[in-house]
XYZ file of C-alpha atoms in Angstrom:
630
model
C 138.985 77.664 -17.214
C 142.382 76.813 -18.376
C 143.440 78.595 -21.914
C 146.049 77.663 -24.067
C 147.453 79.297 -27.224
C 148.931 76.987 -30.264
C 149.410 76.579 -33.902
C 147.429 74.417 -35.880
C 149.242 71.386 -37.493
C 149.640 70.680 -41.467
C 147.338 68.299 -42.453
C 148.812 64.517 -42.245
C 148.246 61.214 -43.246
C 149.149 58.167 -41.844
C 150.446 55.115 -43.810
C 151.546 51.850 -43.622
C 153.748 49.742 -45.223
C 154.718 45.505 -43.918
C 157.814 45.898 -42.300
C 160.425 43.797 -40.103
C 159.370 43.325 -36.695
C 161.499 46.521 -35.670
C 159.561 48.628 -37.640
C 156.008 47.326 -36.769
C 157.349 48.523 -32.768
C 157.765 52.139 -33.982
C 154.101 51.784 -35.351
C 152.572 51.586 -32.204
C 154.805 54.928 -30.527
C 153.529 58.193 -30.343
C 154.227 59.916 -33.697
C 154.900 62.832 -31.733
C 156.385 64.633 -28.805
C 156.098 65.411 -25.431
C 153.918 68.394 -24.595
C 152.444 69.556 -20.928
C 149.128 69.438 -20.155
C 148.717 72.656 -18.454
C 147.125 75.570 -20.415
C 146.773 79.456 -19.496
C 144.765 82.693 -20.095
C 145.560 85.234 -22.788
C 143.582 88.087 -24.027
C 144.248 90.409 -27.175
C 142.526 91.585 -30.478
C 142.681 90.190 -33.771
C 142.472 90.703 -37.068
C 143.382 89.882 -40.653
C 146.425 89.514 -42.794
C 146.978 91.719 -45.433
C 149.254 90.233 -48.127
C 152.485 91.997 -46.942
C 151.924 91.162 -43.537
C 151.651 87.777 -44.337
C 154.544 85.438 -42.545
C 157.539 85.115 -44.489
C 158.976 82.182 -45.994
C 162.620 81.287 -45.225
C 165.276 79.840 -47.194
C 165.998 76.721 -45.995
C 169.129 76.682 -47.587
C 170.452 80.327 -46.498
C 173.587 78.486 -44.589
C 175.654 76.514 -46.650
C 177.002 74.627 -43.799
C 173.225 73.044 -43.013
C 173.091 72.166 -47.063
C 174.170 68.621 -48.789
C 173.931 68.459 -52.641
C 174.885 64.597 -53.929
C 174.259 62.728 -57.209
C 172.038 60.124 -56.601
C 171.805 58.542 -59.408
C 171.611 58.341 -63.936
C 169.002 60.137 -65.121
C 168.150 56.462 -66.839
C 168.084 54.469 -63.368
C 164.739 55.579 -63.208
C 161.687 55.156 -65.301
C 158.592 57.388 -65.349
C 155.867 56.406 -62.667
C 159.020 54.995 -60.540
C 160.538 55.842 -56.946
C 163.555 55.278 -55.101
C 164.898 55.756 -51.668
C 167.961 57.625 -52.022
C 171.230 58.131 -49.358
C 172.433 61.738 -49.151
C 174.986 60.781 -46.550
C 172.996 62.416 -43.784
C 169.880 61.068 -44.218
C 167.574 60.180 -47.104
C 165.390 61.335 -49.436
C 162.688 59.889 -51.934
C 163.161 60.652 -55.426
C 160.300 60.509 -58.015
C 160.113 60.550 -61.832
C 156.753 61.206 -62.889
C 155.717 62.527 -66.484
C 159.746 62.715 -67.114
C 159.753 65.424 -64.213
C 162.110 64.764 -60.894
C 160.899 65.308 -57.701
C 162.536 64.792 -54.241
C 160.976 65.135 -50.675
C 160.930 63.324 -47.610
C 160.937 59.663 -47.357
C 159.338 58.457 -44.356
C 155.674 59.682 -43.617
C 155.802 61.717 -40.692
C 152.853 60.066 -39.349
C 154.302 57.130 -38.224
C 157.541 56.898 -39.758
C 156.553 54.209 -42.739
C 158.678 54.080 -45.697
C 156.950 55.975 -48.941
C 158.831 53.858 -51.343
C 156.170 51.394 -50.342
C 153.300 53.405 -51.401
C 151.267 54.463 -54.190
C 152.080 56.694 -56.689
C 149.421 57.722 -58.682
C 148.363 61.556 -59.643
C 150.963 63.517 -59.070
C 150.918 62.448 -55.211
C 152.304 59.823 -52.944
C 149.588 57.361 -50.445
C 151.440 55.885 -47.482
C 151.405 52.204 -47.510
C 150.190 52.009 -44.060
C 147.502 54.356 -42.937
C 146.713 56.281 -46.631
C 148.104 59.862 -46.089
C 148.476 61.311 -49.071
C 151.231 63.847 -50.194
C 151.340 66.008 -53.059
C 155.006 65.515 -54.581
C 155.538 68.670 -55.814
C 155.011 70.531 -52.315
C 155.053 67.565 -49.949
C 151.847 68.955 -48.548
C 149.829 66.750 -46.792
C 146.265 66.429 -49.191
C 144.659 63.144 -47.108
C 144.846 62.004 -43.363
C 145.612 60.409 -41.532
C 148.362 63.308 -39.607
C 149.028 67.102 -39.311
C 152.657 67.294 -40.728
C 153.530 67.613 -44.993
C 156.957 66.471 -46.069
C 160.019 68.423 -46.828
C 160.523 69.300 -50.295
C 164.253 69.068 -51.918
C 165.742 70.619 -54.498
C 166.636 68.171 -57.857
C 169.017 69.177 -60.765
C 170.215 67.492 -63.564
C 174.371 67.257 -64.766
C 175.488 65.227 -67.100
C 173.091 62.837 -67.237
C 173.259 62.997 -63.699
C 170.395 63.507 -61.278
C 171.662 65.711 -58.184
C 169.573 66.244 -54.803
C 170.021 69.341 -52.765
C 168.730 69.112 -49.003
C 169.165 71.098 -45.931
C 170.466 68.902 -43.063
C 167.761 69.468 -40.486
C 165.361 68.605 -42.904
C 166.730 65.047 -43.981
C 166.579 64.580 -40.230
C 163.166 65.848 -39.123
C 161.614 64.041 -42.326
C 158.560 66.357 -41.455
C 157.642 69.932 -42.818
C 154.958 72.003 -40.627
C 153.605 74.503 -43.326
C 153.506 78.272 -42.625
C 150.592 79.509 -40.529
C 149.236 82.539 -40.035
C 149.169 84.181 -36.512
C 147.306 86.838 -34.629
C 148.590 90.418 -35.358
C 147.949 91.316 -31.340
C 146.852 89.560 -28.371
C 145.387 92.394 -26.250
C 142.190 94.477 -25.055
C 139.687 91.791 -26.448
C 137.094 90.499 -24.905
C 137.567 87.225 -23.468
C 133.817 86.657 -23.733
C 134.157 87.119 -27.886
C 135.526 84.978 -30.325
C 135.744 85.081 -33.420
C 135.678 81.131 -34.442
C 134.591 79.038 -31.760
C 135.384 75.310 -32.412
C 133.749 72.564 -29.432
C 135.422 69.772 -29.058
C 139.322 68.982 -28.803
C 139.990 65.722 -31.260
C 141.481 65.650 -34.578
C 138.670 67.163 -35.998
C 138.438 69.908 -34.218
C 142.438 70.622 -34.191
C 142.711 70.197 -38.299
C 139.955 72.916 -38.207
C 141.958 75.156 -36.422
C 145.164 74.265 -37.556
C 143.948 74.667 -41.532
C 142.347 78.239 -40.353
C 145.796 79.607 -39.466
C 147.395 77.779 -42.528
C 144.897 79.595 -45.027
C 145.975 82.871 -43.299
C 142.587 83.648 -40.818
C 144.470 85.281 -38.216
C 141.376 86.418 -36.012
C 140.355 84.681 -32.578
C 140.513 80.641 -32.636
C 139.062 79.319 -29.885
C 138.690 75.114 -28.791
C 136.839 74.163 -25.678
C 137.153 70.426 -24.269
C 135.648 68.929 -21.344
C 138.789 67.089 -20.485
C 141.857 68.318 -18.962
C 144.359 67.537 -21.681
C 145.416 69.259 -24.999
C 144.454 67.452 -27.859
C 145.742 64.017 -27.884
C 145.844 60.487 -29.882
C 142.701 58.643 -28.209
C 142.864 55.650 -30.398
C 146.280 55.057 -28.743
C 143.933 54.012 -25.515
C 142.757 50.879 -26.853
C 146.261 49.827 -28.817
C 149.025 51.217 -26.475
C 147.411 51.071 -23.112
C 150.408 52.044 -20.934
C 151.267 55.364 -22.921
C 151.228 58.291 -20.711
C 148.778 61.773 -21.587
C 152.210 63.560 -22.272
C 153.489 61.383 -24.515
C 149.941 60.714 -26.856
C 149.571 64.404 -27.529
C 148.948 65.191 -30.754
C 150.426 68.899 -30.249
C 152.400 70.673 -27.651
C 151.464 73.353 -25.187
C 154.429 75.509 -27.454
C 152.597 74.983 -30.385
C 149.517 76.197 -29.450
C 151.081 79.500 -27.983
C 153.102 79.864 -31.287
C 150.044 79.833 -33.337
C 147.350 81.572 -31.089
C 144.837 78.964 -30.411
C 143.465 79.140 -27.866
C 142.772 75.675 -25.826
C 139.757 76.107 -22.671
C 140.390 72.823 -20.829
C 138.004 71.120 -18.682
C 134.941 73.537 -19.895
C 131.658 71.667 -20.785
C 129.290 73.328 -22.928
C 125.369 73.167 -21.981
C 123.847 75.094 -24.900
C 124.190 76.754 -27.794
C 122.106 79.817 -28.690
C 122.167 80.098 -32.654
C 120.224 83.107 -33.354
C 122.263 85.276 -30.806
C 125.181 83.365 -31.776
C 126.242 82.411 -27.973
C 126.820 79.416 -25.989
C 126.587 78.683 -22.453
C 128.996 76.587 -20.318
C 128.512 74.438 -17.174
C 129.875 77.171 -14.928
C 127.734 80.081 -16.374
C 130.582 81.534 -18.692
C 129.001 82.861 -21.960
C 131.238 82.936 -25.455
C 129.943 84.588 -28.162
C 131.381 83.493 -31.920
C 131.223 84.263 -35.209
C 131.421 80.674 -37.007
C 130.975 77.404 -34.874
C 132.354 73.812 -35.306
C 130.738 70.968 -33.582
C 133.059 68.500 -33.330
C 132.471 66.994 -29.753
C 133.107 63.273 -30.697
C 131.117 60.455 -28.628
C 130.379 58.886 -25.580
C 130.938 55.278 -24.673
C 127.906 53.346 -24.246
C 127.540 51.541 -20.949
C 126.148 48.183 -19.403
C 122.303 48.606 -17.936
C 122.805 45.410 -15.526
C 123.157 45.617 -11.989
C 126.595 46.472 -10.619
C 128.220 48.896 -13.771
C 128.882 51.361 -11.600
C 131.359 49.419 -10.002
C 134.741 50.572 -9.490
C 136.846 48.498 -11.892
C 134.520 48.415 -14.440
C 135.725 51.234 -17.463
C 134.584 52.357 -20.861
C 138.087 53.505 -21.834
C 137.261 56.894 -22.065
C 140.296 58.745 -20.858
C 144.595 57.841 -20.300
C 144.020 57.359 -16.770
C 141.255 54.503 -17.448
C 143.622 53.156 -19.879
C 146.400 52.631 -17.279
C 144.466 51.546 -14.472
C 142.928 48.556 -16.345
C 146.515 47.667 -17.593
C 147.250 47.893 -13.684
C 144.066 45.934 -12.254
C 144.748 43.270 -15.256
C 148.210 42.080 -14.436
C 148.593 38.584 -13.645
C 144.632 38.588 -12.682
C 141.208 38.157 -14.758
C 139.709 40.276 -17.690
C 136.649 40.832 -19.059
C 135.828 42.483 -22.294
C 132.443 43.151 -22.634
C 132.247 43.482 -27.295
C 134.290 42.393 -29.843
C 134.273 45.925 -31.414
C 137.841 46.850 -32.721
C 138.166 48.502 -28.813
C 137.328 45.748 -27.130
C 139.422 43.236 -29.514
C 142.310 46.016 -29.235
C 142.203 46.106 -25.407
C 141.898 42.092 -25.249
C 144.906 41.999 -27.785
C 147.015 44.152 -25.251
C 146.289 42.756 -22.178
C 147.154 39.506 -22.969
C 150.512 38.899 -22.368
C 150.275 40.689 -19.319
C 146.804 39.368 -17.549
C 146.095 35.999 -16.067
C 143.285 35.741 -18.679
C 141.471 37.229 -21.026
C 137.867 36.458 -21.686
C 135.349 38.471 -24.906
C 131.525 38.640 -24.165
C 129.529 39.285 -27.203
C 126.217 39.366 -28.138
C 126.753 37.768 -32.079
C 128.707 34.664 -32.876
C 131.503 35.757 -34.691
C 133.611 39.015 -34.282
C 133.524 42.432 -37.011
C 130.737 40.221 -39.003
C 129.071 42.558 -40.395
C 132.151 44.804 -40.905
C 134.819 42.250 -42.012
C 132.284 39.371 -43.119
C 132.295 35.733 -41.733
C 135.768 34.293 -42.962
C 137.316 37.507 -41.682
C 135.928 37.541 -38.622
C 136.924 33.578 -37.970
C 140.433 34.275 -39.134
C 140.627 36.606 -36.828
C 138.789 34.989 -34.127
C 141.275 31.998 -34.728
C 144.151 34.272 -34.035
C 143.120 35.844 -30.540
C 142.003 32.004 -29.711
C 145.767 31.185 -30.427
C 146.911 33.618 -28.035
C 144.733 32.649 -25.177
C 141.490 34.369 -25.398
C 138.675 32.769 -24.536
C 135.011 33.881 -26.250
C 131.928 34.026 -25.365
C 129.479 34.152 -28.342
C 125.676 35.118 -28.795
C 125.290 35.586 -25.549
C 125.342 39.034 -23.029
C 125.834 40.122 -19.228
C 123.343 39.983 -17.149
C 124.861 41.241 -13.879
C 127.989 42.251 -12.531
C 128.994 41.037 -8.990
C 130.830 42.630 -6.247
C 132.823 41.775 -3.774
C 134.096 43.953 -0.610
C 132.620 46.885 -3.375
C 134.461 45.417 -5.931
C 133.828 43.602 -9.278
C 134.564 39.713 -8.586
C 132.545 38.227 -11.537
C 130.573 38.844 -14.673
C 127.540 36.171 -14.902
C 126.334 36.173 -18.088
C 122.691 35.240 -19.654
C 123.803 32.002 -20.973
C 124.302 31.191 -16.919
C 128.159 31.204 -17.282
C 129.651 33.067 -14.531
C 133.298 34.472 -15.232
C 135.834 35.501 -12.798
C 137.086 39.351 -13.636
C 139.339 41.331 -11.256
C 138.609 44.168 -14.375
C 136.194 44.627 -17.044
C 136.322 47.231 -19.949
C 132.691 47.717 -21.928
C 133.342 48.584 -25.415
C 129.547 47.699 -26.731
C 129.807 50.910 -28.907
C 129.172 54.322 -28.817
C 127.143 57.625 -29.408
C 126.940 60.914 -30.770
C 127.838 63.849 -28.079
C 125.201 66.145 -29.125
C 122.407 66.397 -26.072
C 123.535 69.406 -25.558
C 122.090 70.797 -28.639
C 118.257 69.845 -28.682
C 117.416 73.057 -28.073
C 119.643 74.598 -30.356
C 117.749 74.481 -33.678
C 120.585 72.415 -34.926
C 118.948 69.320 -37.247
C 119.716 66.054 -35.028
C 118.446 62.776 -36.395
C 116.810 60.065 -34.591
C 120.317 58.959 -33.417
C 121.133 61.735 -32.091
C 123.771 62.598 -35.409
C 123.753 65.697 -37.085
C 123.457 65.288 -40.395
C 125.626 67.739 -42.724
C 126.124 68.551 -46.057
C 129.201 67.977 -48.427
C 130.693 70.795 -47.236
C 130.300 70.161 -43.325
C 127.205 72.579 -42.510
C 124.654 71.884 -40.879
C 121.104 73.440 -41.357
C 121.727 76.576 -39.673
C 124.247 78.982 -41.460
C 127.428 79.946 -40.161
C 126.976 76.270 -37.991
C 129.444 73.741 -38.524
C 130.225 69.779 -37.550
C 133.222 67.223 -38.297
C 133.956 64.342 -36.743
C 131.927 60.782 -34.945
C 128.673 63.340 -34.675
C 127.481 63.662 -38.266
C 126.093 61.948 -41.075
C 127.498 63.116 -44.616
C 127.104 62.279 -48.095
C 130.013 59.801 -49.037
C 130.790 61.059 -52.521
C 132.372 57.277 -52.965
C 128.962 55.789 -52.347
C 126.846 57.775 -54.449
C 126.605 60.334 -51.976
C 124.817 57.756 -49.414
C 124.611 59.304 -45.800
C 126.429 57.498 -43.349
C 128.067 58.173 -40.225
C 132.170 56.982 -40.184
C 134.109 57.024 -37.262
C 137.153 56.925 -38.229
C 140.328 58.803 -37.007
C 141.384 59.438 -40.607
C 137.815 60.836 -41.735
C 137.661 63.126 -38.468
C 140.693 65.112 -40.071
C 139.479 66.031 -43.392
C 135.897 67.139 -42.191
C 137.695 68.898 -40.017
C 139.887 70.693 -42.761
C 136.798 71.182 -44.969
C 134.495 72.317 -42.188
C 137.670 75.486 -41.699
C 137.869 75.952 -45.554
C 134.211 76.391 -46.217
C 134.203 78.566 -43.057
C 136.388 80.652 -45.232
C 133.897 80.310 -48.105
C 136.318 78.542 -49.998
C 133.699 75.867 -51.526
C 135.348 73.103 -51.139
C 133.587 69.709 -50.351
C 134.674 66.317 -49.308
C 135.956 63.833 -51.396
C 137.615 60.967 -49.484
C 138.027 57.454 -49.192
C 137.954 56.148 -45.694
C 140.786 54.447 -44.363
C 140.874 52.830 -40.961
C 143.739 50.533 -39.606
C 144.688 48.342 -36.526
C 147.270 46.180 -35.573
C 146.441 42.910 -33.287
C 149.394 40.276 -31.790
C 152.056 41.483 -34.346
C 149.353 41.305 -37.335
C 148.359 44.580 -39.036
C 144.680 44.991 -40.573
C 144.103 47.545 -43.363
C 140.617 48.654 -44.352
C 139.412 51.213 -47.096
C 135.943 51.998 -49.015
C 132.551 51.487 -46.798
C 131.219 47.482 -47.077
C 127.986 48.400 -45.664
C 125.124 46.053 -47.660
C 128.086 44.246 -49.266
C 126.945 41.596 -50.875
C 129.563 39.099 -51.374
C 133.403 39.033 -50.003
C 136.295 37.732 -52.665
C 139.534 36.424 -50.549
C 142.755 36.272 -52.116
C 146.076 34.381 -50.224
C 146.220 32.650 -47.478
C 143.412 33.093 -44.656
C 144.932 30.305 -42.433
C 148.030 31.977 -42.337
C 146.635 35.904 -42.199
C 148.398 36.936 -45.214
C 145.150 37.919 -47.526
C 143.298 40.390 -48.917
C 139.109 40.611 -48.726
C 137.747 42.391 -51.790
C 133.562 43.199 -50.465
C 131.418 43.503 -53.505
C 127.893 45.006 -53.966
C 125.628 44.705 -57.137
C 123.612 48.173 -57.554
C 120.819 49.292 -60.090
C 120.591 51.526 -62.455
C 117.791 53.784 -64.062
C 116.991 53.211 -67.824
C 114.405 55.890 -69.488
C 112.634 55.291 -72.802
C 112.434 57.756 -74.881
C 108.833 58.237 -74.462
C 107.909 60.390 -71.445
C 104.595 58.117 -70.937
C 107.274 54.747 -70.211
C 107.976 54.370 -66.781
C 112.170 53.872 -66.242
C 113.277 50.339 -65.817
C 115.709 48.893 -63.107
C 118.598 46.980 -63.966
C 121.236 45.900 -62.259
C 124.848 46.513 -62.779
C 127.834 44.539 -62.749
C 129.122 43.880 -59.690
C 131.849 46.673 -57.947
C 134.270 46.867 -54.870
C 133.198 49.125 -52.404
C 135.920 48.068 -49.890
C 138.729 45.918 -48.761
C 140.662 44.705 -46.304
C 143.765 43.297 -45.600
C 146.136 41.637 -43.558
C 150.279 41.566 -43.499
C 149.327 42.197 -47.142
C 150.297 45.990 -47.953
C 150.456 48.347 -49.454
C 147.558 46.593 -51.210
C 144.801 48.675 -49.520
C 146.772 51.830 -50.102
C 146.283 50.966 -53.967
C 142.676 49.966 -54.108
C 141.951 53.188 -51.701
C 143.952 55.583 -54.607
C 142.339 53.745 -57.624
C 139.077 54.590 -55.465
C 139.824 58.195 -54.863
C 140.422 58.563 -58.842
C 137.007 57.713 -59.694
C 137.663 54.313 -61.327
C 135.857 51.603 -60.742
C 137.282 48.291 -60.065
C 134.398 45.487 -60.648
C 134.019 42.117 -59.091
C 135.270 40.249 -62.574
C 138.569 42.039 -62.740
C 139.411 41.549 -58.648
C 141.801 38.978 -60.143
C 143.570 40.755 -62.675
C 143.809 43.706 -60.440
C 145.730 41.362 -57.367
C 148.054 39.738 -60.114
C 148.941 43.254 -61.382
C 149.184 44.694 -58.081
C 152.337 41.776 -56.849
C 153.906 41.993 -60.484
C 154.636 45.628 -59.264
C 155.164 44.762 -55.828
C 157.906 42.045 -56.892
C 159.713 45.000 -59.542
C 160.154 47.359 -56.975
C 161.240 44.343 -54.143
C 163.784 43.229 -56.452
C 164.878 46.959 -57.626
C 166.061 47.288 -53.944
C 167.542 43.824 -53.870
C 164.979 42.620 -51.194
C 163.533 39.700 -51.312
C 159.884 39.780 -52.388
C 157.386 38.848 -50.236
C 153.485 39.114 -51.085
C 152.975 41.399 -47.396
């Protein structure tokens, strides 16, 4: 078993903004750097901060030669509620006048670079126009996810009607702030068979867990466990950026980890978890004991039941290796993509400038249906048809056929028979949690666990985050649904770690989800499920729109007289998501008029778009751009 230490990352969100063609390349690189896979053993004890031990905070300006002060502006240049990019001469900052305060921090989100002068203001914080991180402007720490990094904050003074911006150097340049985590006092005579927080499962989930843990200053044992050989790492890049290496997808380095005492078991499965001795077993017989658990082991691809699935070059994307050898196996030859789920769409999208053909199996007749709705789904459809996929609707495999051991073609149950030198299966997925039935931990029918607002499950002390759990969506009337999304993963993994630190905190998010297909970016926040009617605004034909999905809902009226039985009546119609595309920062606004509780209702959909590019075309032509409606 491989261990490695490292320090959990600050919270982060990811946002997007429509930019030039340059900056839509930078949105599909790594956000961060290079790390090496290996990990290694440590032992040591462990124990709690007291306030005086706690890490100190430096200056960031103690050398003056690593400071720049410049006026930026008149203090009447901006109004309140109004940003601006601003040059310091060595890099930039955003500036901020809200409630007739200045702030200054950071002006790209450290995410994935997107400019924040594109976002959403709106309660004292700033949403990324791309992915919906949110960052609190007077701290710049990260408060929604997408991300692990906050923002640096700079100083802001006003002279003679002057406003005046103070930043160190290093900071204008990283654009990214790490906040200060606590470590572990001592790192010897424990027992490596005890730990003190035990977290399963190495995604974002469980690596906001631990990172939060060291940020709120628990400075006992952290241990995370995956079954795969890597450190933590950016799996959605598999389907999008299908080349990218392990190293360079990682979503923290092997230094990290060692800097902040986690400690990362690599290629350990666990088979069981013992609850009422507090213990779990893995494959290889190693017991752990823990104090406070996290389940947060993700899912597992779903897989064809026909003859010949187990053939070689067949994948269900699972890993950076399957990713490249598809890319490999595809190149100037046949591929099949068995589901137009946003994988399969995502892998089809990639491979094909670089395959002989592409070709989509799937069982209903018109892509993200019953996600997107039908116009969606045929816009999108359209697009991938421009670009030289061919589909295959309302119909499934029925075999896959070898040749010399080797997959030579899919036939399918409508009797078409396809030539495929690959195939990737991306029909879906489920819940990694068979290795819990005998745990007394509450699994559903489904195999999710279902959790409560603050991330525990039915036995105390017993934690999950992540694609495994159901959890009441505060947004949706506190429906229970399950939401696999990468930006969702990181707060229930942040609240699962505060509420381990009985800090009774529950979640209150709006989900966000993005992708970005032939050039075209796709923005999605809210949950459409049992939508009942989709309102499209722009262009559809040209993918430059945005999808409002609507829902009616009842409500309970109660006579006075206790005798009466209540009365159903429906409600005006709301928005409980939308979607967009080469339309931002549109979704970041709906998402952050969401989060604030306000409801925006099917009759004022139109008043809300025409408001929403009235701003948009202010703050285009306050930068002397010219304004589009993306």
């Amino acid at each position: 078993m491989g261990r490695c230490f490292s320090k959990p990352k600050p919270v982060e969100i990811k946002v997007e903004v429509v930019l030039p063609e340059k900056e839509r390349e930078k949105e599909e690189m790594s956000p961060n750097g290079k790390a090496s896979p290996l990990a290694y053993k440590t032992n040591g004890t462990t124990r709690h901060y007291h306030h005086e031990e706690r890490p100190i905070v430096l200056n960031p300006y103690t050398n003056p030669k690593d400071v720049v002060e410049a006026s930026v502006c008149h203090v009447k240049d901006l109004e309140n509620g109004q940003m601006r990019e601003v040059d310091l001469g060595c890099g930039k900052a955003l500036l901020i006048k809200q409630n007739g305060e200045y702030y200054a921090m950071g002006h790209k989100c450290p995410h994935y670079g997107a400019p924040l002068v594109k976002g959403v203001l709106s309660r004292g914080r700033v949403r990324c126009p791309w992915h919906g991180a949110c960052f609190n402007i007077a701290t710049g720490d990260i408060e929604d996810f997408p991300g692990l990094d906050g923002l640096p904050k700079f100083q802001v003074k006003i002279e003679k009607e002057r406003v005046y911006i103070r930043a160190s150097k290093q900071a204008l340049q990283s654009q990214r702030r790490t906040k200060v985590m606590a470590k572990c006092l001592t790192l010897s005579n424990y027992s490596t068979a005890i730990t003190n927080i035990l977290i399963i499962g190495a995604g974002p989930a469980g690596l906001v867990c631990a990172e939060t843990l060291r940020q709120e200053g628990f400075s006992d044992r952290i241990v995370m466990c995956t079954s795969e050989k890597y450190l933590p790492y950016d799996r959605s890049k598999l389907s999008k950026s299908m080349d990218s290496q392990a190293e360079q997808i990682l979503l923290r380095s092997k230094e990290f980890f060692h800097t902040y005492d986690i400690e990362v078991l690599t290629e350990t499965q666990v088979v069981n978890v013992d609850t009422k001795n507090k213990m779990v077993l893995f494959k290889d017989g190693f017991r752990m004991e823990y104090n406070k658990l996290l389940i947060a082991t993700g899912s597992t691809p779903k897989t064809l039941t026909c003859k010949g699935k187990e053939l070689d070059n067949v994948f269900t994307l699972r890993t950076p290796e399957d990713a490249n050898r598809v890319v490999k196996l595809a190149s100037s030859k046949n591929a099949v993509i068995v589901g137009a789920s946003f994988l399969g769409m995502e892998v089809a999208a990639y491979l094909c400038e670089k395959a002989h053909s592409v070709s989509v199996v799937e069982l209903e007749n018109i892509p993200f249906k019953k996600f997107l709705g039908e116009k969606v789904g045929l816009a999108i459809m359209k697009v991938f048809e421009n670009n030289r996929v061919k589909f295959y609707m309302q119909t499934e495999v029925s075999e896959l056929r070898e040749q010399e051991g080797k997959l030579k073609e899919v036939v399918l149950k409508s009797g078409k028979v396809l030539r495929a030198d690959v195939c990737v299966i991306g029909i879906g997925a489920s819940p990694t949690t068979g290795f819990l039935r005998q745990s007394g931990v509450t699994i559903d029918s489904k195999g999710y666990i279902p959790v409560n607002k603050m991330m525990q499950t039915n036995i105390p002390g017993v934690y999950a985050a992540g694609d495994v759990v159901i959890f009441p969506l505060a947004f949706r009337n506190n429906k229970k649904l399950n939401i696999p999304h990468w930006q969702m993963a990181h707060m229930q993994g942040r609240i699962a770690a505060l509420n381990m630190l009985a800090q009774g905190t529950e979640i209150n998010t709006i989900p966000y989800l993005w992708t970005a297909m032939f050039g075209k970016s796709i923005r999605y926040a809210g949950n459409g499920e049992g939508f009942d009617d989709v309102i499209i605004q722009g262009d559809i034909e040209e993918s430059k729109f945005v999808a409002f999905y609507t829902k009616r809902s009842k409500r309970r009226l109660y006579p006075n007289s206790k005798m009466t039985p209540y009365v159903e009546q429906w409600r005006n119609d709301e928005v409980i998501a939308v979607a967009s595309m080469n339309y931002d920062p549109i979704v970041s606004k709906v998402a952050e008029v969401m989060a604030s509780g306000k409801p925006i209702r099917k009759r004022d959909v139109d008043d809300f778009c025409t408001e929403l590019l009235t701003i948009l075309y202010a703050v285009c032509m306050s930068e002397d751009r010219s304004f589009q409606a993306d």
